[in-house]
Amino acid sequence: MKTLKQFALFLHFFMPVVKLAPPNQQSVTFYDYGLATLEDTVFKQEYEDTIFKEDEDQPAQDAVKNKENNGMIIFHENELQVQRDEEAPEASPTKDTDLPTCLLCVCLIGSVYCEETDIESVPALPKETGYLYARFNKIKKIKTSDFADIPTLRRIDLTGNNIEEIEDGTFAKLTLLEELSLAENRLLKLPVLPPKLTTFNANHNRIKSRGVKANAFKRLTNLSYLYLAHNALESVPLNLPESLRILHLQYNNITSISDDTFCKNNNTRYVRNRMDEIRMEGNPVILGKYPNAFMCLKMLPIGSWF
């Protein structure tokens, strides 16, 4: 009996201290994606820093590699060294005269202005060009092909070039051409002129009488203004048209005048009604020696009379 009491006391005092082990069960782990332990956070940050650094370094390496492939390496912000590009042949610079006409010149509706552009030939003109101004350039030769496809031309001004040669027929087919200036060039002879020409200027050239055909002006029934001053003419051109109003022949080498130069020797009643001005100063001819040569004129020529 005493032994049972001692056993009961033992159970009463010691059993609460001993905890029973829980039954065997599989380990289940629950993850809360909104929360993380400090260790997890530190590990994740180090991992991301490593990846980010690798990604950051990669473009720089690729850029250097690409620049090396292109023959260029940049070592400093202000230092640029070209390696392979120096081996490539340099392209020749484009001359201004190689540009299209309407970039080199000024093109307005029906007009082309190519003044002082240093062109050495007549530029290709747009279709339906009516007026060409190509003054003070370096043109040396006028070819038939320059105006062959531009029959609409009404005025051509080539003053102040170096023109020495004009191909036959260059202007003959320009049936609408009314004004032509070849002043201040190096011409030795006159080209064939178009039929409807009203104004022709060939001042300051080297034209001699043998460079002017006998019928050069005969068929130009609309010609009103003819300028041939400062040349080397030995005589007044023949067969001047009745339409002529202004004739400039000053500073040539004209030494004589015939009765048929301006008038008609066999018709004493003939009068040149349209002729308003004839300039002949600067020539060796003495106009007073040829009184019958001016009988048909309303006004006497300007020049040396004595």
Short mmCIF file of N, CA and C in Angstrom, two decimals, residues 19-195:
data_model
loop_
_atom_site.label_atom_id
_atom_site.label_comp_id
_atom_site.label_asym_id
_atom_site.label_seq_id
_atom_site.Cartn_x
_atom_site.Cartn_y
_atom_site.Cartn_z
N LYS A 19 7.15 16.23 -21.56
CA LYS A 19 6.20 16.47 -22.66
C LYS A 19 6.31 15.36 -23.65
N LEU A 20 5.17 14.91 -24.09
CA LEU A 20 5.12 13.83 -25.06
C LEU A 20 5.54 14.34 -26.43
N ALA A 21 6.29 13.55 -27.13
CA ALA A 21 6.71 13.92 -28.48
C ALA A 21 5.54 13.88 -29.43
N PRO A 22 5.45 14.82 -30.36
CA PRO A 22 4.32 14.81 -31.31
C PRO A 22 4.43 13.63 -32.24
N PRO A 23 3.30 13.20 -32.79
CA PRO A 23 3.32 12.05 -33.70
C PRO A 23 4.13 12.38 -34.96
N ASN A 24 4.71 11.34 -35.58
CA ASN A 24 5.51 11.53 -36.80
C ASN A 24 4.62 12.04 -37.94
N GLN A 25 5.03 13.14 -38.62
CA GLN A 25 4.30 13.67 -39.77
C GLN A 25 5.29 14.35 -40.70
N GLN A 26 4.93 14.46 -41.99
CA GLN A 26 5.81 15.03 -43.00
C GLN A 26 5.96 16.54 -42.80
N SER A 27 7.20 16.99 -43.07
CA SER A 27 7.49 18.42 -42.90
C SER A 27 6.88 19.21 -44.04
N VAL A 28 6.04 20.19 -43.70
CA VAL A 28 5.37 21.06 -44.69
C VAL A 28 5.85 22.49 -44.47
N THR A 29 6.33 23.15 -45.52
CA THR A 29 6.84 24.52 -45.40
C THR A 29 5.92 25.46 -46.15
N PHE A 30 5.50 26.49 -45.47
CA PHE A 30 4.62 27.50 -46.07
C PHE A 30 5.43 28.77 -46.32
N TYR A 31 5.36 29.28 -47.57
CA TYR A 31 6.12 30.48 -47.93
C TYR A 31 5.16 31.66 -48.06
N ASP A 32 5.54 32.72 -47.43
CA ASP A 32 4.78 33.96 -47.55
C ASP A 32 5.58 34.90 -48.47
N TYR A 33 5.09 35.11 -49.70
CA TYR A 33 5.85 35.88 -50.67
C TYR A 33 5.88 37.37 -50.34
N GLY A 34 5.08 37.77 -49.45
CA GLY A 34 5.09 39.17 -49.06
C GLY A 34 6.10 39.44 -47.97
N LEU A 35 6.61 38.40 -47.33
CA LEU A 35 7.57 38.57 -46.26
C LEU A 35 8.82 37.79 -46.56
N ALA A 36 9.95 38.25 -46.05
CA ALA A 36 11.20 37.54 -46.24
C ALA A 36 12.06 37.77 -45.02
N THR A 37 12.84 36.79 -44.74
CA THR A 37 13.75 36.91 -43.60
C THR A 37 14.91 37.79 -43.98
N LEU A 38 15.64 38.25 -43.02
CA LEU A 38 16.78 39.12 -43.26
C LEU A 38 17.83 38.44 -44.09
N GLU A 39 18.07 37.17 -43.86
CA GLU A 39 19.08 36.44 -44.61
C GLU A 39 18.69 36.33 -46.08
N ASP A 40 17.39 36.03 -46.29
CA ASP A 40 16.91 35.95 -47.68
C ASP A 40 17.08 37.27 -48.40
N THR A 41 16.78 38.37 -47.73
CA THR A 41 16.87 39.69 -48.35
C THR A 41 18.30 40.03 -48.74
N VAL A 42 19.24 39.77 -47.83
CA VAL A 42 20.64 40.05 -48.10
C VAL A 42 21.14 39.22 -49.27
N PHE A 43 20.78 37.93 -49.30
CA PHE A 43 21.21 37.05 -50.37
C PHE A 43 20.66 37.51 -51.73
N LYS A 44 19.38 37.90 -51.70
CA LYS A 44 18.74 38.34 -52.95
C LYS A 44 19.39 39.61 -53.47
N GLN A 45 19.71 40.59 -52.59
CA GLN A 45 20.32 41.85 -53.00
C GLN A 45 21.69 41.64 -53.61
N GLU A 46 22.51 40.73 -52.96
CA GLU A 46 23.83 40.45 -53.49
C GLU A 46 23.75 39.80 -54.86
N TYR A 47 22.79 38.90 -55.03
CA TYR A 47 22.63 38.22 -56.31
C TYR A 47 22.25 39.21 -57.41
N GLU A 48 21.29 40.11 -57.10
CA GLU A 48 20.86 41.08 -58.10
C GLU A 48 21.97 42.06 -58.45
N ASP A 49 22.77 42.45 -57.44
CA ASP A 49 23.89 43.36 -57.71
C ASP A 49 24.89 42.73 -58.65
N THR A 50 25.13 41.45 -58.47
CA THR A 50 26.08 40.74 -59.34
C THR A 50 25.57 40.67 -60.77
N ILE A 51 24.30 40.33 -60.92
CA ILE A 51 23.71 40.24 -62.27
C ILE A 51 23.69 41.61 -62.93
N PHE A 52 23.30 42.64 -62.16
CA PHE A 52 23.22 43.99 -62.72
C PHE A 52 24.58 44.48 -63.18
N LYS A 53 25.61 44.18 -62.39
CA LYS A 53 26.96 44.59 -62.76
C LYS A 53 27.40 43.92 -64.05
N GLU A 54 27.07 42.65 -64.22
CA GLU A 54 27.44 41.94 -65.44
C GLU A 54 26.71 42.54 -66.65
N ASP A 55 25.42 42.85 -66.46
CA ASP A 55 24.67 43.44 -67.56
C ASP A 55 25.18 44.84 -67.89
N GLU A 56 25.61 45.56 -66.87
CA GLU A 56 26.08 46.92 -67.09
C GLU A 56 27.40 46.94 -67.82
N ASP A 57 28.26 45.97 -67.53
CA ASP A 57 29.56 45.90 -68.17
C ASP A 57 29.47 45.41 -69.60
N GLN A 58 28.44 44.60 -69.89
CA GLN A 58 28.35 43.96 -71.21
C GLN A 58 28.18 44.97 -72.35
N PRO A 59 27.28 46.00 -72.25
CA PRO A 59 27.17 46.95 -73.36
C PRO A 59 28.45 47.71 -73.63
N ALA A 60 29.16 48.07 -72.56
CA ALA A 60 30.41 48.80 -72.75
C ALA A 60 31.43 47.97 -73.51
N GLN A 61 31.50 46.67 -73.16
CA GLN A 61 32.41 45.78 -73.87
C GLN A 61 31.98 45.63 -75.32
N ASP A 62 30.66 45.50 -75.53
CA ASP A 62 30.16 45.37 -76.91
C ASP A 62 30.46 46.63 -77.71
N ALA A 63 30.31 47.82 -77.07
CA ALA A 63 30.55 49.07 -77.78
C ALA A 63 31.99 49.18 -78.21
N VAL A 64 32.91 48.83 -77.30
CA VAL A 64 34.33 48.87 -77.65
C VAL A 64 34.62 47.90 -78.76
N LYS A 65 34.00 46.72 -78.66
CA LYS A 65 34.23 45.71 -79.70
C LYS A 65 33.72 46.18 -81.05
N ASN A 66 32.52 46.81 -81.07
CA ASN A 66 31.97 47.30 -82.32
C ASN A 66 32.83 48.41 -82.90
N LYS A 67 33.34 49.31 -82.07
CA LYS A 67 34.17 50.40 -82.57
C LYS A 67 35.49 49.89 -83.10
N GLU A 68 35.99 48.82 -82.48
CA GLU A 68 37.21 48.22 -83.02
C GLU A 68 36.95 47.64 -84.39
N ASN A 69 35.78 47.01 -84.56
CA ASN A 69 35.45 46.42 -85.86
C ASN A 69 35.31 47.51 -86.92
N ASN A 70 34.86 48.69 -86.54
CA ASN A 70 34.69 49.78 -87.50
C ASN A 70 35.97 50.56 -87.72
N GLY A 71 37.05 50.14 -87.11
CA GLY A 71 38.31 50.82 -87.32
C GLY A 71 38.47 52.05 -86.45
N MET A 72 37.75 52.15 -85.34
CA MET A 72 37.82 53.35 -84.52
C MET A 72 37.79 52.95 -83.05
N ILE A 73 38.74 53.46 -82.26
CA ILE A 73 38.79 53.18 -80.83
C ILE A 73 38.87 54.50 -80.11
N ILE A 74 37.99 54.72 -79.15
CA ILE A 74 37.99 55.95 -78.38
C ILE A 74 38.68 55.68 -77.05
N PHE A 75 39.83 56.32 -76.82
CA PHE A 75 40.55 56.13 -75.58
C PHE A 75 40.25 57.23 -74.59
N HIS A 76 39.86 58.40 -75.09
CA HIS A 76 39.60 59.51 -74.20
C HIS A 76 38.51 60.36 -74.83
N GLU A 77 37.85 61.12 -74.05
CA GLU A 77 36.73 61.91 -74.55
C GLU A 77 37.16 62.86 -75.65
N ASN A 78 38.36 63.39 -75.58
CA ASN A 78 38.84 64.36 -76.56
C ASN A 78 39.85 63.79 -77.53
N GLU A 79 40.07 62.47 -77.51
CA GLU A 79 41.05 61.85 -78.40
C GLU A 79 40.36 60.83 -79.27
N LEU A 80 40.51 60.99 -80.57
CA LEU A 80 39.90 60.09 -81.54
C LEU A 80 40.96 59.63 -82.51
N GLN A 81 41.15 58.34 -82.56
CA GLN A 81 42.16 57.79 -83.45
C GLN A 81 41.49 56.94 -84.51
N VAL A 82 41.77 57.24 -85.75
CA VAL A 82 41.20 56.49 -86.87
C VAL A 82 42.27 55.56 -87.41
N GLN A 83 41.92 54.29 -87.50
CA GLN A 83 42.88 53.30 -87.98
C GLN A 83 42.53 52.85 -89.38
N ARG A 84 41.47 52.07 -89.49
CA ARG A 84 41.16 51.49 -90.80
C ARG A 84 40.55 52.50 -91.75
N ASP A 85 39.89 53.54 -91.18
CA ASP A 85 39.28 54.52 -92.07
C ASP A 85 40.31 55.26 -92.90
N GLU A 86 41.55 55.38 -92.38
CA GLU A 86 42.58 56.07 -93.12
C GLU A 86 43.00 55.30 -94.36
N GLU A 87 42.81 53.99 -94.32
CA GLU A 87 43.18 53.17 -95.46
C GLU A 87 42.19 53.26 -96.60
N ALA A 88 40.94 53.67 -96.28
CA ALA A 88 39.91 53.78 -97.32
C ALA A 88 40.21 54.97 -98.21
N PRO A 89 40.00 54.88 -99.53
CA PRO A 89 40.26 56.00 -100.44
C PRO A 89 39.31 57.15 -100.16
N GLU A 90 39.86 58.36 -100.17
CA GLU A 90 39.04 59.52 -99.91
C GLU A 90 38.24 59.89 -101.15
N ALA A 91 36.96 60.20 -100.93
CA ALA A 91 36.09 60.60 -102.05
C ALA A 91 36.46 62.02 -102.46
N SER A 92 36.54 62.24 -103.77
CA SER A 92 36.89 63.56 -104.26
C SER A 92 35.77 64.54 -103.95
N PRO A 93 36.09 65.74 -103.51
CA PRO A 93 35.06 66.70 -103.16
C PRO A 93 34.24 67.10 -104.37
N THR A 94 32.95 67.32 -104.14
CA THR A 94 32.06 67.70 -105.23
C THR A 94 32.22 69.18 -105.55
N LYS A 95 32.49 69.47 -106.81
CA LYS A 95 32.61 70.85 -107.22
C LYS A 95 31.23 71.48 -107.30
N ASP A 96 31.21 72.80 -107.10
CA ASP A 96 29.93 73.49 -107.21
C ASP A 96 29.35 73.35 -108.60
N THR A 97 30.25 73.29 -109.60
CA THR A 97 29.77 73.22 -110.98
C THR A 97 29.20 71.85 -111.34
N ASP A 98 29.38 70.85 -110.44
CA ASP A 98 28.82 69.53 -110.69
C ASP A 98 27.39 69.40 -110.16
N LEU A 99 26.91 70.41 -109.51
CA LEU A 99 25.58 70.35 -108.93
C LEU A 99 24.52 70.48 -110.02
N PRO A 100 23.31 69.99 -109.75
CA PRO A 100 22.21 70.18 -110.71
C PRO A 100 21.99 71.67 -110.96
N THR A 101 21.47 72.00 -112.16
CA THR A 101 21.36 73.39 -112.57
C THR A 101 20.61 74.25 -111.57
N CYS A 102 19.50 73.76 -111.07
CA CYS A 102 18.66 74.58 -110.19
C CYS A 102 19.15 74.59 -108.75
N LEU A 103 20.25 73.89 -108.45
CA LEU A 103 20.93 74.05 -107.16
C LEU A 103 22.10 75.01 -107.32
N LEU A 104 22.76 74.93 -108.46
CA LEU A 104 23.89 75.81 -108.74
C LEU A 104 23.40 77.20 -109.12
N CYS A 105 22.30 77.26 -109.85
CA CYS A 105 21.74 78.51 -110.34
C CYS A 105 20.41 78.80 -109.64
N VAL A 106 19.86 79.93 -109.98
CA VAL A 106 18.53 80.29 -109.47
C VAL A 106 17.52 80.06 -110.58
N CYS A 107 16.56 79.19 -110.31
CA CYS A 107 15.53 78.88 -111.30
C CYS A 107 14.19 79.44 -110.85
N LEU A 108 13.68 80.36 -111.63
CA LEU A 108 12.33 80.87 -111.41
C LEU A 108 11.46 80.35 -112.55
N ILE A 109 10.23 80.75 -112.54
CA ILE A 109 9.32 80.26 -113.58
C ILE A 109 9.78 80.78 -114.94
N GLY A 110 10.32 79.90 -115.77
CA GLY A 110 10.74 80.27 -117.11
C GLY A 110 12.07 80.98 -117.20
N SER A 111 12.76 81.21 -116.07
CA SER A 111 14.02 81.94 -116.08
C SER A 111 15.08 81.19 -115.29
N VAL A 112 16.32 81.24 -115.80
CA VAL A 112 17.47 80.61 -115.12
C VAL A 112 18.56 81.66 -114.99
N TYR A 113 19.01 81.87 -113.74
CA TYR A 113 20.05 82.85 -113.46
C TYR A 113 21.31 82.11 -112.99
N CYS A 114 22.35 82.11 -113.85
CA CYS A 114 23.63 81.45 -113.53
C CYS A 114 24.75 82.47 -113.62
N GLU A 115 24.64 83.54 -112.91
CA GLU A 115 25.61 84.62 -112.99
C GLU A 115 26.71 84.45 -111.94
N GLU A 116 27.97 84.58 -112.40
CA GLU A 116 29.14 84.51 -111.53
C GLU A 116 29.20 83.20 -110.74
N THR A 117 29.00 82.10 -111.43
CA THR A 117 29.06 80.78 -110.79
C THR A 117 30.27 79.98 -111.26
N ASP A 118 31.11 80.58 -112.11
CA ASP A 118 32.34 79.94 -112.62
C ASP A 118 32.08 78.70 -113.45
N ILE A 119 30.91 78.59 -114.04
CA ILE A 119 30.63 77.45 -114.92
C ILE A 119 31.45 77.59 -116.20
N GLU A 120 31.85 76.48 -116.79
CA GLU A 120 32.70 76.47 -117.98
C GLU A 120 31.93 76.05 -119.23
N SER A 121 30.67 75.75 -119.07
CA SER A 121 29.82 75.40 -120.21
C SER A 121 28.38 75.75 -119.87
N VAL A 122 27.55 75.81 -120.87
CA VAL A 122 26.14 76.12 -120.64
C VAL A 122 25.50 74.97 -119.87
N PRO A 123 24.87 75.22 -118.75
CA PRO A 123 24.27 74.14 -117.96
C PRO A 123 23.04 73.56 -118.64
N ALA A 124 22.67 72.36 -118.23
CA ALA A 124 21.45 71.74 -118.75
C ALA A 124 20.25 72.53 -118.26
N LEU A 125 19.46 73.02 -119.17
CA LEU A 125 18.37 73.91 -118.81
C LEU A 125 17.07 73.14 -118.63
N PRO A 126 16.23 73.56 -117.69
CA PRO A 126 14.91 72.95 -117.56
C PRO A 126 14.08 73.16 -118.81
N LYS A 127 13.17 72.27 -119.04
CA LYS A 127 12.28 72.41 -120.19
C LYS A 127 11.48 73.71 -120.06
N GLU A 128 11.17 74.28 -121.20
CA GLU A 128 10.37 75.50 -121.29
C GLU A 128 11.06 76.71 -120.68
N THR A 129 12.40 76.71 -120.61
CA THR A 129 13.13 77.90 -120.17
C THR A 129 12.98 78.98 -121.23
N GLY A 130 12.63 80.18 -120.79
CA GLY A 130 12.45 81.28 -121.72
C GLY A 130 13.58 82.30 -121.65
N TYR A 131 14.22 82.39 -120.48
CA TYR A 131 15.24 83.41 -120.28
C TYR A 131 16.44 82.81 -119.56
N LEU A 132 17.62 82.96 -120.16
CA LEU A 132 18.86 82.46 -119.58
C LEU A 132 19.83 83.61 -119.36
N TYR A 133 20.27 83.75 -118.12
CA TYR A 133 21.27 84.75 -117.77
C TYR A 133 22.49 84.02 -117.21
N ALA A 134 23.54 83.91 -118.02
CA ALA A 134 24.76 83.20 -117.61
C ALA A 134 25.96 84.14 -117.78
N ARG A 135 25.85 85.29 -117.18
CA ARG A 135 26.88 86.32 -117.33
C ARG A 135 28.05 86.10 -116.37
N PHE A 136 29.21 86.55 -116.82
CA PHE A 136 30.43 86.59 -116.00
C PHE A 136 30.79 85.21 -115.44
N ASN A 137 30.98 84.29 -116.36
CA ASN A 137 31.42 82.94 -116.02
C ASN A 137 32.68 82.61 -116.81
N LYS A 138 32.94 81.34 -117.03
CA LYS A 138 34.16 80.91 -117.72
C LYS A 138 33.84 80.04 -118.94
N ILE A 139 32.69 80.29 -119.55
CA ILE A 139 32.27 79.51 -120.71
C ILE A 139 33.18 79.84 -121.90
N LYS A 140 33.69 78.83 -122.56
CA LYS A 140 34.62 79.02 -123.68
C LYS A 140 34.00 78.67 -125.03
N LYS A 141 33.04 77.75 -125.01
CA LYS A 141 32.47 77.28 -126.27
C LYS A 141 30.96 77.07 -126.12
N ILE A 142 30.25 77.44 -127.18
CA ILE A 142 28.80 77.21 -127.22
C ILE A 142 28.54 76.14 -128.26
N LYS A 143 27.89 75.07 -127.84
CA LYS A 143 27.62 73.94 -128.73
C LYS A 143 26.16 73.95 -129.19
N THR A 144 25.94 73.31 -130.32
CA THR A 144 24.57 73.22 -130.85
C THR A 144 23.65 72.51 -129.89
N SER A 145 24.18 71.53 -129.18
CA SER A 145 23.36 70.75 -128.25
C SER A 145 22.95 71.53 -127.01
N ASP A 146 23.61 72.67 -126.75
CA ASP A 146 23.29 73.44 -125.54
C ASP A 146 21.85 73.94 -125.54
N PHE A 147 21.33 74.29 -126.72
CA PHE A 147 19.98 74.84 -126.80
C PHE A 147 19.06 74.04 -127.73
N ALA A 148 19.52 72.88 -128.16
CA ALA A 148 18.76 72.11 -129.15
C ALA A 148 17.38 71.71 -128.64
N ASP A 149 17.26 71.43 -127.34
CA ASP A 149 15.99 70.96 -126.79
C ASP A 149 15.22 72.06 -126.07
N ILE A 150 15.64 73.32 -126.26
CA ILE A 150 14.97 74.43 -125.57
C ILE A 150 14.50 75.46 -126.61
N PRO A 151 13.52 75.12 -127.43
CA PRO A 151 13.06 76.06 -128.46
C PRO A 151 12.26 77.23 -127.90
N THR A 152 11.97 77.22 -126.61
CA THR A 152 11.16 78.27 -125.99
C THR A 152 11.98 79.49 -125.57
N LEU A 153 13.29 79.46 -125.79
CA LEU A 153 14.15 80.57 -125.35
C LEU A 153 13.80 81.87 -126.09
N ARG A 154 13.67 82.93 -125.32
CA ARG A 154 13.40 84.25 -125.87
C ARG A 154 14.56 85.22 -125.62
N ARG A 155 15.33 84.97 -124.58
CA ARG A 155 16.47 85.84 -124.28
C ARG A 155 17.63 85.01 -123.75
N ILE A 156 18.82 85.27 -124.30
CA ILE A 156 20.05 84.61 -123.84
C ILE A 156 21.09 85.69 -123.59
N ASP A 157 21.62 85.71 -122.39
CA ASP A 157 22.65 86.69 -122.03
C ASP A 157 23.90 85.96 -121.57
N LEU A 158 24.94 85.99 -122.39
CA LEU A 158 26.22 85.33 -122.09
C LEU A 158 27.34 86.35 -121.96
N THR A 159 27.01 87.52 -121.51
CA THR A 159 27.99 88.59 -121.35
C THR A 159 29.09 88.21 -120.36
N GLY A 160 30.33 88.61 -120.71
CA GLY A 160 31.42 88.46 -119.76
C GLY A 160 31.94 87.06 -119.56
N ASN A 161 31.97 86.25 -120.61
CA ASN A 161 32.55 84.92 -120.54
C ASN A 161 33.86 84.90 -121.34
N ASN A 162 34.32 83.72 -121.67
CA ASN A 162 35.54 83.57 -122.47
C ASN A 162 35.24 82.86 -123.80
N ILE A 163 34.08 83.14 -124.35
CA ILE A 163 33.63 82.42 -125.54
C ILE A 163 34.50 82.77 -126.75
N GLU A 164 35.06 81.74 -127.34
CA GLU A 164 35.88 81.89 -128.54
C GLU A 164 35.24 81.23 -129.75
N GLU A 165 34.39 80.24 -129.50
CA GLU A 165 33.82 79.47 -130.61
C GLU A 165 32.34 79.21 -130.36
N ILE A 166 31.56 79.35 -131.41
CA ILE A 166 30.13 79.02 -131.40
C ILE A 166 29.87 78.11 -132.59
N GLU A 167 29.39 76.94 -132.33
CA GLU A 167 29.15 75.98 -133.41
C GLU A 167 28.06 76.48 -134.36
N ASP A 168 28.20 76.13 -135.62
CA ASP A 168 27.22 76.54 -136.62
C ASP A 168 25.83 76.01 -136.28
N GLY A 169 24.85 76.88 -136.42
CA GLY A 169 23.47 76.46 -136.19
C GLY A 169 23.05 76.48 -134.74
N THR A 170 23.88 76.99 -133.85
CA THR A 170 23.54 76.99 -132.43
C THR A 170 22.27 77.80 -132.15
N PHE A 171 22.16 78.97 -132.79
CA PHE A 171 21.01 79.84 -132.54
C PHE A 171 19.99 79.83 -133.67
N ALA A 172 20.34 79.26 -134.79
CA ALA A 172 19.49 79.35 -135.99
C ALA A 172 18.10 78.75 -135.78
N LYS A 173 18.00 77.71 -134.97
CA LYS A 173 16.71 77.03 -134.79
C LYS A 173 15.90 77.57 -133.62
N LEU A 174 16.42 78.59 -132.97
CA LEU A 174 15.67 79.21 -131.86
C LEU A 174 14.75 80.27 -132.43
N THR A 175 13.64 79.83 -132.94
CA THR A 175 12.74 80.70 -133.70
C THR A 175 12.03 81.74 -132.84
N LEU A 176 12.05 81.57 -131.52
CA LEU A 176 11.41 82.53 -130.63
C LEU A 176 12.41 83.50 -129.99
N LEU A 177 13.69 83.29 -130.24
CA LEU A 177 14.72 84.11 -129.60
C LEU A 177 14.66 85.55 -130.11
N GLU A 178 14.56 86.49 -129.19
CA GLU A 178 14.44 87.90 -129.53
C GLU A 178 15.65 88.72 -129.10
N GLU A 179 16.30 88.33 -128.01
CA GLU A 179 17.43 89.10 -127.49
C GLU A 179 18.61 88.17 -127.24
N LEU A 180 19.76 88.56 -127.77
CA LEU A 180 20.98 87.76 -127.62
C LEU A 180 22.15 88.69 -127.32
N SER A 181 22.85 88.41 -126.21
CA SER A 181 24.02 89.19 -125.84
C SER A 181 25.23 88.28 -125.73
N LEU A 182 26.24 88.59 -126.56
CA LEU A 182 27.53 87.90 -126.53
C LEU A 182 28.65 88.89 -126.22
N ALA A 183 28.31 89.96 -125.55
CA ALA A 183 29.27 91.01 -125.26
C ALA A 183 30.37 90.54 -124.31
N GLU A 184 31.54 91.17 -124.44
CA GLU A 184 32.68 90.93 -123.55
C GLU A 184 33.13 89.48 -123.58
N ASN A 185 33.34 88.99 -124.79
CA ASN A 185 33.88 87.65 -124.98
C ASN A 185 35.11 87.73 -125.89
N ARG A 186 35.44 86.64 -126.56
CA ARG A 186 36.64 86.60 -127.41
C ARG A 186 36.31 86.13 -128.82
N LEU A 187 35.16 86.50 -129.30
CA LEU A 187 34.71 86.06 -130.61
C LEU A 187 35.50 86.73 -131.73
N LEU A 188 35.79 85.94 -132.77
CA LEU A 188 36.44 86.46 -133.97
C LEU A 188 35.46 86.59 -135.13
N LYS A 189 34.34 85.90 -135.02
CA LYS A 189 33.32 85.97 -136.07
C LYS A 189 31.93 85.83 -135.45
N LEU A 190 30.94 86.27 -136.21
CA LEU A 190 29.57 86.21 -135.73
C LEU A 190 28.92 84.88 -136.11
N PRO A 191 28.07 84.33 -135.24
CA PRO A 191 27.33 83.11 -135.58
C PRO A 191 26.12 83.45 -136.45
N VAL A 192 25.50 82.44 -136.99
CA VAL A 192 24.23 82.63 -137.71
C VAL A 192 23.16 82.97 -136.68
N LEU A 193 22.45 84.06 -136.94
CA LEU A 193 21.50 84.57 -135.96
C LEU A 193 20.08 84.14 -136.29
N PRO A 194 19.23 83.99 -135.28
CA PRO A 194 17.83 83.55 -135.50
C PRO A 194 17.00 84.65 -136.17
N PRO A 195 15.94 84.29 -136.87
CA PRO A 195 15.22 85.25 -137.71
C PRO A 195 14.42 86.30 -136.96
#
